[in-house]
Amino acid sequence: FFQAEDGIRDVAVTGVQTCALPICWESGHPWIYVSDVTDTNGAQPGEVVQVVNPRGKFLGIAHYSSTSQIALRLLTRRNEPIDASFLRARIKAAVDYRHQIVADSDAYRVIFSEADALPGLIVDRYADTYVLQALDQGMDAMTSLIRDCLSELVSPSGILARNDASVRRLEGLPQTVETLAGTVPERVEIRMNGLRLEADLLKGQKTGVYLDQRENYVAAAKHARGRVLDCFTSTGGFALHMAGKVESVEAIDSSALAIQAAKSNAALNSITNVEWREADVFDYLPGLGRKFDTIVLDPPAFAKSKKEVEAGLRGYRKLARLAAAAVAPNGWLLIASCSHNVAMDAFIEQVGRGIHDAGRASRIVRTAGAGADHPI
């Protein structure tokens, strides 16, 4: 599904530097790399700049980064001031969109960087607490303004900056975690698809929990049956969503802290048919000696950079082989990848090869990505 976007009102722009470059953004891509910038005209790190082509034709307004290979990130193709009114309008549009597409949950992504025309900015909601990540120099410089706009629009009880993402190093930015407004407890109780869950906002994965699987949890619960094995369970997202629809769930993770958090989430929802195990999936699967009607594999990223893609694909193939051997006849296998550098077609091919390696036949019933609160 594609959603149309309205145009932005054209007004005069003042007080910005100008960058010249040999190409334009007619293709619609929101980035320009440093190799294509011919003149920065003295622009400072994180500054809002006007972008022109070598003939001086206006192309748009962008954030300039002095250290990243992505030198320019498009903010608007109109001549307009990048001020509180601009930011408020963009944030309100993002908030309003989530109100349209999220139901039965108070934990979801509110702002997803370029997809919401706010490149380098992530904002996630956890009940009444909001967590932001400023991932480039431009959004880092606008953090105070972002905080003020969020406070005005959504009246949060607290705003936390989880600026500990490794990508900030590429921008020459420090990794920090700090409260920007109100009070931020270490753990926040949230609702996701009707379940009660706890999110560790200060130390949890991503900005607290894996919000991108919210819709896939529901799909998995729809297909799951019989005896279920949930691998890489983390805080129990898939296991807890499926528990009420199946006979039993065995959930494993190598992290003792994750298992403890998952057990707490089970208790919050009075779920008793899940057996939690601390184990390494690659060591655990070969020695199972029994079949499961449904197996879920949601591993961490196997390819965190382009140079790791081949090794990552081998990992997905091996994982699919080990799991396929343990799926009962006519059973279900759900496997996910959060490796940004691994293309969907390559991932599907290697999963198929892994299933074939196990001597099994399969068919693809459903493919999906992140939820609608993570538009691309």
mmCIF file with all atom_site columns, C-alpha atoms in Angstrom, residues 19-223:
data_model
loop_
_atom_site.group_PDB
_atom_site.id
_atom_site.type_symbol
_atom_site.label_atom_id
_atom_site.label_alt_id
_atom_site.label_comp_id
_atom_site.label_asym_id
_atom_site.label_entity_id
_atom_site.label_seq_id
_atom_site.pdbx_PDB_ins_code
_atom_site.Cartn_x
_atom_site.Cartn_y
_atom_site.Cartn_z
_atom_site.occupancy
_atom_site.B_iso_or_equiv
_atom_site.pdbx_formal_charge
_atom_site.auth_seq_id
_atom_site.auth_comp_id
_atom_site.auth_asym_id
_atom_site.auth_atom_id
_atom_site.pdbx_PDB_model_num
ATOM 1   C CA . CYS A 1 19  ? 25.813 24.005  -0.905  1.00 0.00 ? 19  CYS A CA 1
ATOM 2   C CA . ALA A 1 20  ? 26.441 23.316  -4.594  1.00 0.00 ? 20  ALA A CA 1
ATOM 3   C CA . LEU A 1 21  ? 26.441 19.815  -6.074  1.00 0.00 ? 21  LEU A CA 1
ATOM 4   C CA . PRO A 1 22  ? 26.663 18.267  -9.542  1.00 0.00 ? 22  PRO A CA 1
ATOM 5   C CA . ILE A 1 23  ? 23.432 16.277  -9.385  1.00 0.00 ? 23  ILE A CA 1
ATOM 6   C CA . CYS A 1 24  ? 19.827 16.992  -8.387  1.00 0.00 ? 24  CYS A CA 1
ATOM 7   C CA . TRP A 1 25  ? 17.236 15.042  -6.422  1.00 0.00 ? 25  TRP A CA 1
ATOM 8   C CA . GLU A 1 26  ? 14.781 14.582  -9.280  1.00 0.00 ? 26  GLU A CA 1
ATOM 9   C CA . SER A 1 27  ? 14.740 10.829  -8.668  1.00 0.00 ? 27  SER A CA 1
ATOM 10  C CA . GLY A 1 28  ? 13.243 11.464  -5.227  1.00 0.00 ? 28  GLY A CA 1
ATOM 11  C CA . HIS A 1 29  ? 16.110 10.103  -3.135  1.00 0.00 ? 29  HIS A CA 1
ATOM 12  C CA . PRO A 1 30  ? 16.520 12.070  0.138   1.00 0.00 ? 30  PRO A CA 1
ATOM 13  C CA . TRP A 1 31  ? 20.334 11.797  0.409   1.00 0.00 ? 31  TRP A CA 1
ATOM 14  C CA . ILE A 1 32  ? 23.369 13.286  -1.292  1.00 0.00 ? 32  ILE A CA 1
ATOM 15  C CA . TYR A 1 33  ? 26.772 11.762  -0.608  1.00 0.00 ? 33  TYR A CA 1
ATOM 16  C CA . VAL A 1 34  ? 29.887 13.741  0.205   1.00 0.00 ? 34  VAL A CA 1
ATOM 17  C CA . SER A 1 35  ? 31.502 12.727  -3.106  1.00 0.00 ? 35  SER A CA 1
ATOM 18  C CA . ASP A 1 36  ? 28.816 14.657  -4.994  1.00 0.00 ? 36  ASP A CA 1
ATOM 19  C CA . VAL A 1 37  ? 29.155 17.914  -3.047  1.00 0.00 ? 37  VAL A CA 1
ATOM 20  C CA . THR A 1 38  ? 31.279 20.436  -4.928  1.00 0.00 ? 38  THR A CA 1
ATOM 21  C CA . ASP A 1 39  ? 31.191 23.356  -2.485  1.00 0.00 ? 39  ASP A CA 1
ATOM 22  C CA . THR A 1 40  ? 30.072 23.470  1.155   1.00 0.00 ? 40  THR A CA 1
ATOM 23  C CA . ASN A 1 41  ? 30.380 27.270  1.269   1.00 0.00 ? 41  ASN A CA 1
ATOM 24  C CA . GLY A 1 42  ? 31.506 27.167  4.893   1.00 0.00 ? 42  GLY A CA 1
ATOM 25  C CA . ALA A 1 43  ? 28.551 25.163  6.199   1.00 0.00 ? 43  ALA A CA 1
ATOM 26  C CA . GLN A 1 44  ? 28.895 24.052  9.827   1.00 0.00 ? 44  GLN A CA 1
ATOM 27  C CA . PRO A 1 45  ? 28.176 20.569  11.277  1.00 0.00 ? 45  PRO A CA 1
ATOM 28  C CA . GLY A 1 46  ? 24.424 19.984  11.564  1.00 0.00 ? 46  GLY A CA 1
ATOM 29  C CA . GLU A 1 47  ? 23.548 23.270  9.901   1.00 0.00 ? 47  GLU A CA 1
ATOM 30  C CA . VAL A 1 48  ? 20.432 23.785  7.792   1.00 0.00 ? 48  VAL A CA 1
ATOM 31  C CA . VAL A 1 49  ? 21.634 24.522  4.264   1.00 0.00 ? 49  VAL A CA 1
ATOM 32  C CA . GLN A 1 50  ? 20.143 25.481  0.936   1.00 0.00 ? 50  GLN A CA 1
ATOM 33  C CA . VAL A 1 51  ? 21.124 23.037  -1.812  1.00 0.00 ? 51  VAL A CA 1
ATOM 34  C CA . VAL A 1 52  ? 21.682 24.226  -5.376  1.00 0.00 ? 52  VAL A CA 1
ATOM 35  C CA . ASN A 1 53  ? 23.042 22.652  -8.532  1.00 0.00 ? 53  ASN A CA 1
ATOM 36  C CA . PRO A 1 54  ? 26.199 24.003  -10.260 1.00 0.00 ? 54  PRO A CA 1
ATOM 37  C CA . ARG A 1 55  ? 24.070 26.495  -12.177 1.00 0.00 ? 55  ARG A CA 1
ATOM 38  C CA . GLY A 1 56  ? 22.626 27.894  -8.972  1.00 0.00 ? 56  GLY A CA 1
ATOM 39  C CA . LYS A 1 57  ? 19.180 26.321  -9.350  1.00 0.00 ? 57  LYS A CA 1
ATOM 40  C CA . PHE A 1 58  ? 17.493 25.706  -5.987  1.00 0.00 ? 58  PHE A CA 1
ATOM 41  C CA . LEU A 1 59  ? 17.009 22.002  -5.207  1.00 0.00 ? 59  LEU A CA 1
ATOM 42  C CA . GLY A 1 60  ? 15.931 21.910  -1.584  1.00 0.00 ? 60  GLY A CA 1
ATOM 43  C CA . ILE A 1 61  ? 16.753 22.471  2.075   1.00 0.00 ? 61  ILE A CA 1
ATOM 44  C CA . ALA A 1 62  ? 18.847 19.895  3.918   1.00 0.00 ? 62  ALA A CA 1
ATOM 45  C CA . HIS A 1 63  ? 20.818 19.110  7.054   1.00 0.00 ? 63  HIS A CA 1
ATOM 46  C CA . TYR A 1 64  ? 24.557 19.139  6.437   1.00 0.00 ? 64  TYR A CA 1
ATOM 47  C CA . SER A 1 65  ? 26.866 16.581  8.051   1.00 0.00 ? 65  SER A CA 1
ATOM 48  C CA . SER A 1 66  ? 30.579 17.301  8.205   1.00 0.00 ? 66  SER A CA 1
ATOM 49  C CA . THR A 1 67  ? 31.726 13.727  8.953   1.00 0.00 ? 67  THR A CA 1
ATOM 50  C CA . SER A 1 68  ? 29.261 11.243  7.456   1.00 0.00 ? 68  SER A CA 1
ATOM 51  C CA . GLN A 1 69  ? 29.440 9.884   3.910   1.00 0.00 ? 69  GLN A CA 1
ATOM 52  C CA . ILE A 1 70  ? 25.826 11.102  3.712   1.00 0.00 ? 70  ILE A CA 1
ATOM 53  C CA . ALA A 1 71  ? 26.607 14.805  3.533   1.00 0.00 ? 71  ALA A CA 1
ATOM 54  C CA . LEU A 1 72  ? 23.096 16.113  2.901   1.00 0.00 ? 72  LEU A CA 1
ATOM 55  C CA . ARG A 1 73  ? 19.736 14.850  4.136   1.00 0.00 ? 73  ARG A CA 1
ATOM 56  C CA . LEU A 1 74  ? 16.698 16.406  2.508   1.00 0.00 ? 74  LEU A CA 1
ATOM 57  C CA . LEU A 1 75  ? 14.261 18.268  4.762   1.00 0.00 ? 75  LEU A CA 1
ATOM 58  C CA . THR A 1 76  ? 12.092 19.916  2.102   1.00 0.00 ? 76  THR A CA 1
ATOM 59  C CA . ARG A 1 77  ? 12.069 20.707  -1.605  1.00 0.00 ? 77  ARG A CA 1
ATOM 60  C CA . ARG A 1 78  ? 10.410 24.045  -0.863  1.00 0.00 ? 78  ARG A CA 1
ATOM 61  C CA . ASN A 1 79  ? 11.968 27.341  0.136   1.00 0.00 ? 79  ASN A CA 1
ATOM 62  C CA . GLU A 1 80  ? 10.713 27.571  3.702   1.00 0.00 ? 80  GLU A CA 1
ATOM 63  C CA . PRO A 1 81  ? 12.217 28.234  7.112   1.00 0.00 ? 81  PRO A CA 1
ATOM 64  C CA . ILE A 1 82  ? 13.171 25.178  9.166   1.00 0.00 ? 82  ILE A CA 1
ATOM 65  C CA . ASP A 1 83  ? 11.799 26.456  12.446  1.00 0.00 ? 83  ASP A CA 1
ATOM 66  C CA . ALA A 1 84  ? 9.428  25.444  15.239  1.00 0.00 ? 84  ALA A CA 1
ATOM 67  C CA . SER A 1 85  ? 6.373  25.729  12.981  1.00 0.00 ? 85  SER A CA 1
ATOM 68  C CA . PHE A 1 86  ? 7.966  23.487  10.363  1.00 0.00 ? 86  PHE A CA 1
ATOM 69  C CA . LEU A 1 87  ? 8.973  20.881  12.916  1.00 0.00 ? 87  LEU A CA 1
ATOM 70  C CA . ARG A 1 88  ? 5.627  20.996  14.721  1.00 0.00 ? 88  ARG A CA 1
ATOM 71  C CA . ALA A 1 89  ? 3.744  20.376  11.458  1.00 0.00 ? 89  ALA A CA 1
ATOM 72  C CA . ARG A 1 90  ? 5.939  17.405  10.533  1.00 0.00 ? 90  ARG A CA 1
ATOM 73  C CA . ILE A 1 91  ? 5.655  15.825  13.977  1.00 0.00 ? 91  ILE A CA 1
ATOM 74  C CA . LYS A 1 92  ? 1.883  16.365  14.081  1.00 0.00 ? 92  LYS A CA 1
ATOM 75  C CA . ALA A 1 93  ? 1.511  14.680  10.686  1.00 0.00 ? 93  ALA A CA 1
ATOM 76  C CA . ALA A 1 94  ? 3.481  11.685  11.956  1.00 0.00 ? 94  ALA A CA 1
ATOM 77  C CA . VAL A 1 95  ? 1.426  11.464  15.165  1.00 0.00 ? 95  VAL A CA 1
ATOM 78  C CA . ASP A 1 96  ? -1.861 11.746  13.266  1.00 0.00 ? 96  ASP A CA 1
ATOM 79  C CA . TYR A 1 97  ? -0.844 8.977   10.858  1.00 0.00 ? 97  TYR A CA 1
ATOM 80  C CA . ARG A 1 98  ? -0.109 6.559   13.729  1.00 0.00 ? 98  ARG A CA 1
ATOM 81  C CA . HIS A 1 99  ? -3.500 7.302   15.235  1.00 0.00 ? 99  HIS A CA 1
ATOM 82  C CA . GLN A 1 100 ? -5.000 6.080   11.954  1.00 0.00 ? 100 GLN A CA 1
ATOM 83  C CA . ILE A 1 101 ? -3.141 2.769   11.727  1.00 0.00 ? 101 ILE A CA 1
ATOM 84  C CA . VAL A 1 102 ? -2.331 1.603   15.281  1.00 0.00 ? 102 VAL A CA 1
ATOM 85  C CA . ALA A 1 103 ? -4.980 -0.150  17.377  1.00 0.00 ? 103 ALA A CA 1
ATOM 86  C CA . ASP A 1 104 ? -5.000 -1.873  20.763  1.00 0.00 ? 104 ASP A CA 1
ATOM 87  C CA . SER A 1 105 ? -1.426 -0.747  21.482  1.00 0.00 ? 105 SER A CA 1
ATOM 88  C CA . ASP A 1 106 ? 0.179  2.207   23.209  1.00 0.00 ? 106 ASP A CA 1
ATOM 89  C CA . ALA A 1 107 ? 3.707  1.288   22.148  1.00 0.00 ? 107 ALA A CA 1
ATOM 90  C CA . TYR A 1 108 ? 4.758  1.969   18.556  1.00 0.00 ? 108 TYR A CA 1
ATOM 91  C CA . ARG A 1 109 ? 7.028  4.084   16.369  1.00 0.00 ? 109 ARG A CA 1
ATOM 92  C CA . VAL A 1 110 ? 5.851  7.678   16.070  1.00 0.00 ? 110 VAL A CA 1
ATOM 93  C CA . ILE A 1 111 ? 8.561  9.112   13.790  1.00 0.00 ? 111 ILE A CA 1
ATOM 94  C CA . PHE A 1 112 ? 10.642 7.000   11.397  1.00 0.00 ? 112 PHE A CA 1
ATOM 95  C CA . SER A 1 113 ? 13.303 9.260   9.976   1.00 0.00 ? 113 SER A CA 1
ATOM 96  C CA . GLU A 1 114 ? 13.109 9.839   6.198   1.00 0.00 ? 114 GLU A CA 1
ATOM 97  C CA . ALA A 1 115 ? 9.751  8.039   5.989   1.00 0.00 ? 115 ALA A CA 1
ATOM 98  C CA . ASP A 1 116 ? 8.248  10.921  7.975   1.00 0.00 ? 116 ASP A CA 1
ATOM 99  C CA . ALA A 1 117 ? 10.351 13.577  6.228   1.00 0.00 ? 117 ALA A CA 1
ATOM 100 C CA . LEU A 1 118 ? 12.450 14.049  9.367   1.00 0.00 ? 118 LEU A CA 1
ATOM 101 C CA . PRO A 1 119 ? 15.741 12.372  8.384   1.00 0.00 ? 119 PRO A CA 1
ATOM 102 C CA . GLY A 1 120 ? 17.896 11.132  11.231  1.00 0.00 ? 120 GLY A CA 1
ATOM 103 C CA . LEU A 1 121 ? 15.122 11.288  13.834  1.00 0.00 ? 121 LEU A CA 1
ATOM 104 C CA . ILE A 1 122 ? 13.496 8.310   15.559  1.00 0.00 ? 122 ILE A CA 1
ATOM 105 C CA . VAL A 1 123 ? 10.718 8.746   18.123  1.00 0.00 ? 123 VAL A CA 1
ATOM 106 C CA . ASP A 1 124 ? 8.999  5.801   19.812  1.00 0.00 ? 124 ASP A CA 1
ATOM 107 C CA . ARG A 1 125 ? 6.029  5.830   22.161  1.00 0.00 ? 125 ARG A CA 1
ATOM 108 C CA . TYR A 1 126 ? 5.896  3.685   25.297  1.00 0.00 ? 126 TYR A CA 1
ATOM 109 C CA . ALA A 1 127 ? 2.568  4.495   26.946  1.00 0.00 ? 127 ALA A CA 1
ATOM 110 C CA . ASP A 1 128 ? 2.997  8.091   28.189  1.00 0.00 ? 128 ASP A CA 1
ATOM 111 C CA . THR A 1 129 ? 6.780  8.098   27.813  1.00 0.00 ? 129 THR A CA 1
ATOM 112 C CA . TYR A 1 130 ? 8.499  8.959   24.540  1.00 0.00 ? 130 TYR A CA 1
ATOM 113 C CA . VAL A 1 131 ? 12.003 7.923   23.507  1.00 0.00 ? 131 VAL A CA 1
ATOM 114 C CA . LEU A 1 132 ? 13.912 9.729   20.784  1.00 0.00 ? 132 LEU A CA 1
ATOM 115 C CA . GLN A 1 133 ? 17.123 9.080   18.903  1.00 0.00 ? 133 GLN A CA 1
ATOM 116 C CA . ALA A 1 134 ? 18.875 11.870  17.010  1.00 0.00 ? 134 ALA A CA 1
ATOM 117 C CA . LEU A 1 135 ? 21.083 9.945   14.587  1.00 0.00 ? 135 LEU A CA 1
ATOM 118 C CA . ASP A 1 136 ? 22.737 12.741  12.627  1.00 0.00 ? 136 ASP A CA 1
ATOM 119 C CA . GLN A 1 137 ? 24.307 16.107  13.350  1.00 0.00 ? 137 GLN A CA 1
ATOM 120 C CA . GLY A 1 138 ? 21.292 18.058  12.135  1.00 0.00 ? 138 GLY A CA 1
ATOM 121 C CA . MET A 1 139 ? 18.706 16.370  14.335  1.00 0.00 ? 139 MET A CA 1
ATOM 122 C CA . ASP A 1 140 ? 21.131 16.352  17.250  1.00 0.00 ? 140 ASP A CA 1
ATOM 123 C CA . ALA A 1 141 ? 21.343 20.128  16.975  1.00 0.00 ? 141 ALA A CA 1
ATOM 124 C CA . MET A 1 142 ? 17.526 20.361  16.953  1.00 0.00 ? 142 MET A CA 1
ATOM 125 C CA . THR A 1 143 ? 16.973 18.127  19.986  1.00 0.00 ? 143 THR A CA 1
ATOM 126 C CA . SER A 1 144 ? 15.707 20.902  22.263  1.00 0.00 ? 144 SER A CA 1
ATOM 127 C CA . LEU A 1 145 ? 13.229 22.054  19.629  1.00 0.00 ? 145 LEU A CA 1
ATOM 128 C CA . ILE A 1 146 ? 12.070 18.471  19.028  1.00 0.00 ? 146 ILE A CA 1
ATOM 129 C CA . ARG A 1 147 ? 11.546 18.034  22.773  1.00 0.00 ? 147 ARG A CA 1
ATOM 130 C CA . ASP A 1 148 ? 9.468  21.211  22.978  1.00 0.00 ? 148 ASP A CA 1
ATOM 131 C CA . CYS A 1 149 ? 7.280  20.236  20.011  1.00 0.00 ? 149 CYS A CA 1
ATOM 132 C CA . LEU A 1 150 ? 6.673  16.752  21.424  1.00 0.00 ? 150 LEU A CA 1
ATOM 133 C CA . SER A 1 151 ? 5.778  18.224  24.809  1.00 0.00 ? 151 SER A CA 1
ATOM 134 C CA . GLU A 1 152 ? 3.259  20.521  23.165  1.00 0.00 ? 152 GLU A CA 1
ATOM 135 C CA . LEU A 1 153 ? 1.683  17.935  20.857  1.00 0.00 ? 153 LEU A CA 1
ATOM 136 C CA . VAL A 1 154 ? 1.483  14.744  22.946  1.00 0.00 ? 154 VAL A CA 1
ATOM 137 C CA . SER A 1 155 ? 1.921  15.923  26.580  1.00 0.00 ? 155 SER A CA 1
ATOM 138 C CA . PRO A 1 156 ? 4.254  13.069  27.585  1.00 0.00 ? 156 PRO A CA 1
ATOM 139 C CA . SER A 1 157 ? 5.053  12.202  31.182  1.00 0.00 ? 157 SER A CA 1
ATOM 140 C CA . GLY A 1 158 ? 8.682  11.965  30.143  1.00 0.00 ? 158 GLY A CA 1
ATOM 141 C CA . ILE A 1 159 ? 10.999 12.194  27.148  1.00 0.00 ? 159 ILE A CA 1
ATOM 142 C CA . LEU A 1 160 ? 14.178 10.140  27.016  1.00 0.00 ? 160 LEU A CA 1
ATOM 143 C CA . ALA A 1 161 ? 17.049 10.549  24.544  1.00 0.00 ? 161 ALA A CA 1
ATOM 144 C CA . ARG A 1 162 ? 18.483 7.092   23.802  1.00 0.00 ? 162 ARG A CA 1
ATOM 145 C CA . ASN A 1 163 ? 21.386 8.487   21.843  1.00 0.00 ? 163 ASN A CA 1
ATOM 146 C CA . ASP A 1 164 ? 23.526 5.393   22.367  1.00 0.00 ? 164 ASP A CA 1
ATOM 147 C CA . ALA A 1 165 ? 23.164 4.035   18.817  1.00 0.00 ? 165 ALA A CA 1
ATOM 148 C CA . SER A 1 166 ? 26.502 3.152   17.221  1.00 0.00 ? 166 SER A CA 1
ATOM 149 C CA . VAL A 1 167 ? 25.612 5.024   14.005  1.00 0.00 ? 167 VAL A CA 1
ATOM 150 C CA . ARG A 1 168 ? 26.154 8.309   15.881  1.00 0.00 ? 168 ARG A CA 1
ATOM 151 C CA . ARG A 1 169 ? 29.883 7.599   15.790  1.00 0.00 ? 169 ARG A CA 1
ATOM 152 C CA . LEU A 1 170 ? 29.790 8.116   12.015  1.00 0.00 ? 170 LEU A CA 1
ATOM 153 C CA . GLU A 1 171 ? 28.459 11.601  12.702  1.00 0.00 ? 171 GLU A CA 1
ATOM 154 C CA . GLY A 1 172 ? 31.153 12.380  15.264  1.00 0.00 ? 172 GLY A CA 1
ATOM 155 C CA . LEU A 1 173 ? 28.492 12.461  17.989  1.00 0.00 ? 173 LEU A CA 1
ATOM 156 C CA . PRO A 1 174 ? 28.803 11.095  21.547  1.00 0.00 ? 174 PRO A CA 1
ATOM 157 C CA . GLN A 1 175 ? 26.761 8.131   22.745  1.00 0.00 ? 175 GLN A CA 1
ATOM 158 C CA . THR A 1 176 ? 24.566 9.259   25.621  1.00 0.00 ? 176 THR A CA 1
ATOM 159 C CA . VAL A 1 177 ? 21.341 8.427   27.436  1.00 0.00 ? 177 VAL A CA 1
ATOM 160 C CA . GLU A 1 178 ? 19.588 11.323  29.156  1.00 0.00 ? 178 GLU A CA 1
ATOM 161 C CA . THR A 1 179 ? 16.169 12.471  30.294  1.00 0.00 ? 179 THR A CA 1
ATOM 162 C CA . LEU A 1 180 ? 15.051 15.526  28.328  1.00 0.00 ? 180 LEU A CA 1
ATOM 163 C CA . ALA A 1 181 ? 11.744 16.224  30.028  1.00 0.00 ? 181 ALA A CA 1
ATOM 164 C CA . GLY A 1 182 ? 9.582  14.976  32.875  1.00 0.00 ? 182 GLY A CA 1
ATOM 165 C CA . THR A 1 183 ? 10.282 11.673  34.609  1.00 0.00 ? 183 THR A CA 1
ATOM 166 C CA . VAL A 1 184 ? 11.457 8.499   32.884  1.00 0.00 ? 184 VAL A CA 1
ATOM 167 C CA . PRO A 1 185 ? 11.228 5.304   34.957  1.00 0.00 ? 185 PRO A CA 1
ATOM 168 C CA . GLU A 1 186 ? 13.621 2.458   34.195  1.00 0.00 ? 186 GLU A CA 1
ATOM 169 C CA . ARG A 1 187 ? 10.699 0.229   33.247  1.00 0.00 ? 187 ARG A CA 1
ATOM 170 C CA . VAL A 1 188 ? 7.386  1.240   31.704  1.00 0.00 ? 188 VAL A CA 1
ATOM 171 C CA . GLU A 1 189 ? 4.308  -0.959  31.380  1.00 0.00 ? 189 GLU A CA 1
ATOM 172 C CA . ILE A 1 190 ? 2.873  -0.872  27.881  1.00 0.00 ? 190 ILE A CA 1
ATOM 173 C CA . ARG A 1 191 ? -0.006 -2.453  25.985  1.00 0.00 ? 191 ARG A CA 1
ATOM 174 C CA . MET A 1 192 ? 0.758  -4.266  22.743  1.00 0.00 ? 192 MET A CA 1
ATOM 175 C CA . ASN A 1 193 ? -2.027 -6.030  20.870  1.00 0.00 ? 193 ASN A CA 1
ATOM 176 C CA . GLY A 1 194 ? -3.898 -6.342  24.151  1.00 0.00 ? 194 GLY A CA 1
ATOM 177 C CA . LEU A 1 195 ? -0.990 -7.809  26.109  1.00 0.00 ? 195 LEU A CA 1
ATOM 178 C CA . ARG A 1 196 ? 0.645  -6.117  29.081  1.00 0.00 ? 196 ARG A CA 1
ATOM 179 C CA . LEU A 1 197 ? 4.423  -5.909  28.677  1.00 0.00 ? 197 LEU A CA 1
ATOM 180 C CA . GLU A 1 198 ? 7.277  -4.161  30.429  1.00 0.00 ? 198 GLU A CA 1
ATOM 181 C CA . ALA A 1 199 ? 9.786  -2.112  28.449  1.00 0.00 ? 199 ALA A CA 1
ATOM 182 C CA . ASP A 1 200 ? 13.258 -1.307  29.753  1.00 0.00 ? 200 ASP A CA 1
ATOM 183 C CA . LEU A 1 201 ? 13.730 2.137   28.247  1.00 0.00 ? 201 LEU A CA 1
ATOM 184 C CA . LEU A 1 202 ? 17.205 2.784   29.620  1.00 0.00 ? 202 LEU A CA 1
ATOM 185 C CA . LYS A 1 203 ? 18.916 -0.476  28.677  1.00 0.00 ? 203 LYS A CA 1
ATOM 186 C CA . GLY A 1 204 ? 16.506 -2.468  26.522  1.00 0.00 ? 204 GLY A CA 1
ATOM 187 C CA . GLN A 1 205 ? 16.984 -3.397  22.862  1.00 0.00 ? 205 GLN A CA 1
ATOM 188 C CA . LYS A 1 206 ? 16.578 -0.571  20.351  1.00 0.00 ? 206 LYS A CA 1
ATOM 189 C CA . THR A 1 207 ? 14.667 2.067   22.350  1.00 0.00 ? 207 THR A CA 1
ATOM 190 C CA . GLY A 1 208 ? 13.112 -0.423  24.777  1.00 0.00 ? 208 GLY A CA 1
ATOM 191 C CA . VAL A 1 209 ? 11.546 -3.389  22.958  1.00 0.00 ? 209 VAL A CA 1
ATOM 192 C CA . TYR A 1 210 ? 11.212 -4.571  19.359  1.00 0.00 ? 210 TYR A CA 1
ATOM 193 C CA . LEU A 1 211 ? 8.330  -2.427  18.160  1.00 0.00 ? 211 LEU A CA 1
ATOM 194 C CA . ASP A 1 212 ? 8.799  -3.373  14.491  1.00 0.00 ? 212 ASP A CA 1
ATOM 195 C CA . GLN A 1 213 ? 7.410  -6.894  15.037  1.00 0.00 ? 213 GLN A CA 1
ATOM 196 C CA . ARG A 1 214 ? 4.110  -5.701  16.523  1.00 0.00 ? 214 ARG A CA 1
ATOM 197 C CA . GLU A 1 215 ? 1.973  -6.697  13.528  1.00 0.00 ? 215 GLU A CA 1
ATOM 198 C CA . ASN A 1 216 ? 3.970  -9.885  12.886  1.00 0.00 ? 216 ASN A CA 1
ATOM 199 C CA . TYR A 1 217 ? 3.225  -11.030 16.445  1.00 0.00 ? 217 TYR A CA 1
ATOM 200 C CA . VAL A 1 218 ? -0.474 -11.028 15.539  1.00 0.00 ? 218 VAL A CA 1
ATOM 201 C CA . ALA A 1 219 ? 0.141  -12.888 12.268  1.00 0.00 ? 219 ALA A CA 1
ATOM 202 C CA . ALA A 1 220 ? 2.242  -15.518 14.045  1.00 0.00 ? 220 ALA A CA 1
ATOM 203 C CA . ALA A 1 221 ? -0.504 -16.076 16.622  1.00 0.00 ? 221 ALA A CA 1
ATOM 204 C CA . LYS A 1 222 ? -3.005 -16.572 13.803  1.00 0.00 ? 222 LYS A CA 1
ATOM 205 C CA . HIS A 1 223 ? -0.970 -19.365 12.169  1.00 0.00 ? 223 HIS A CA 1
#
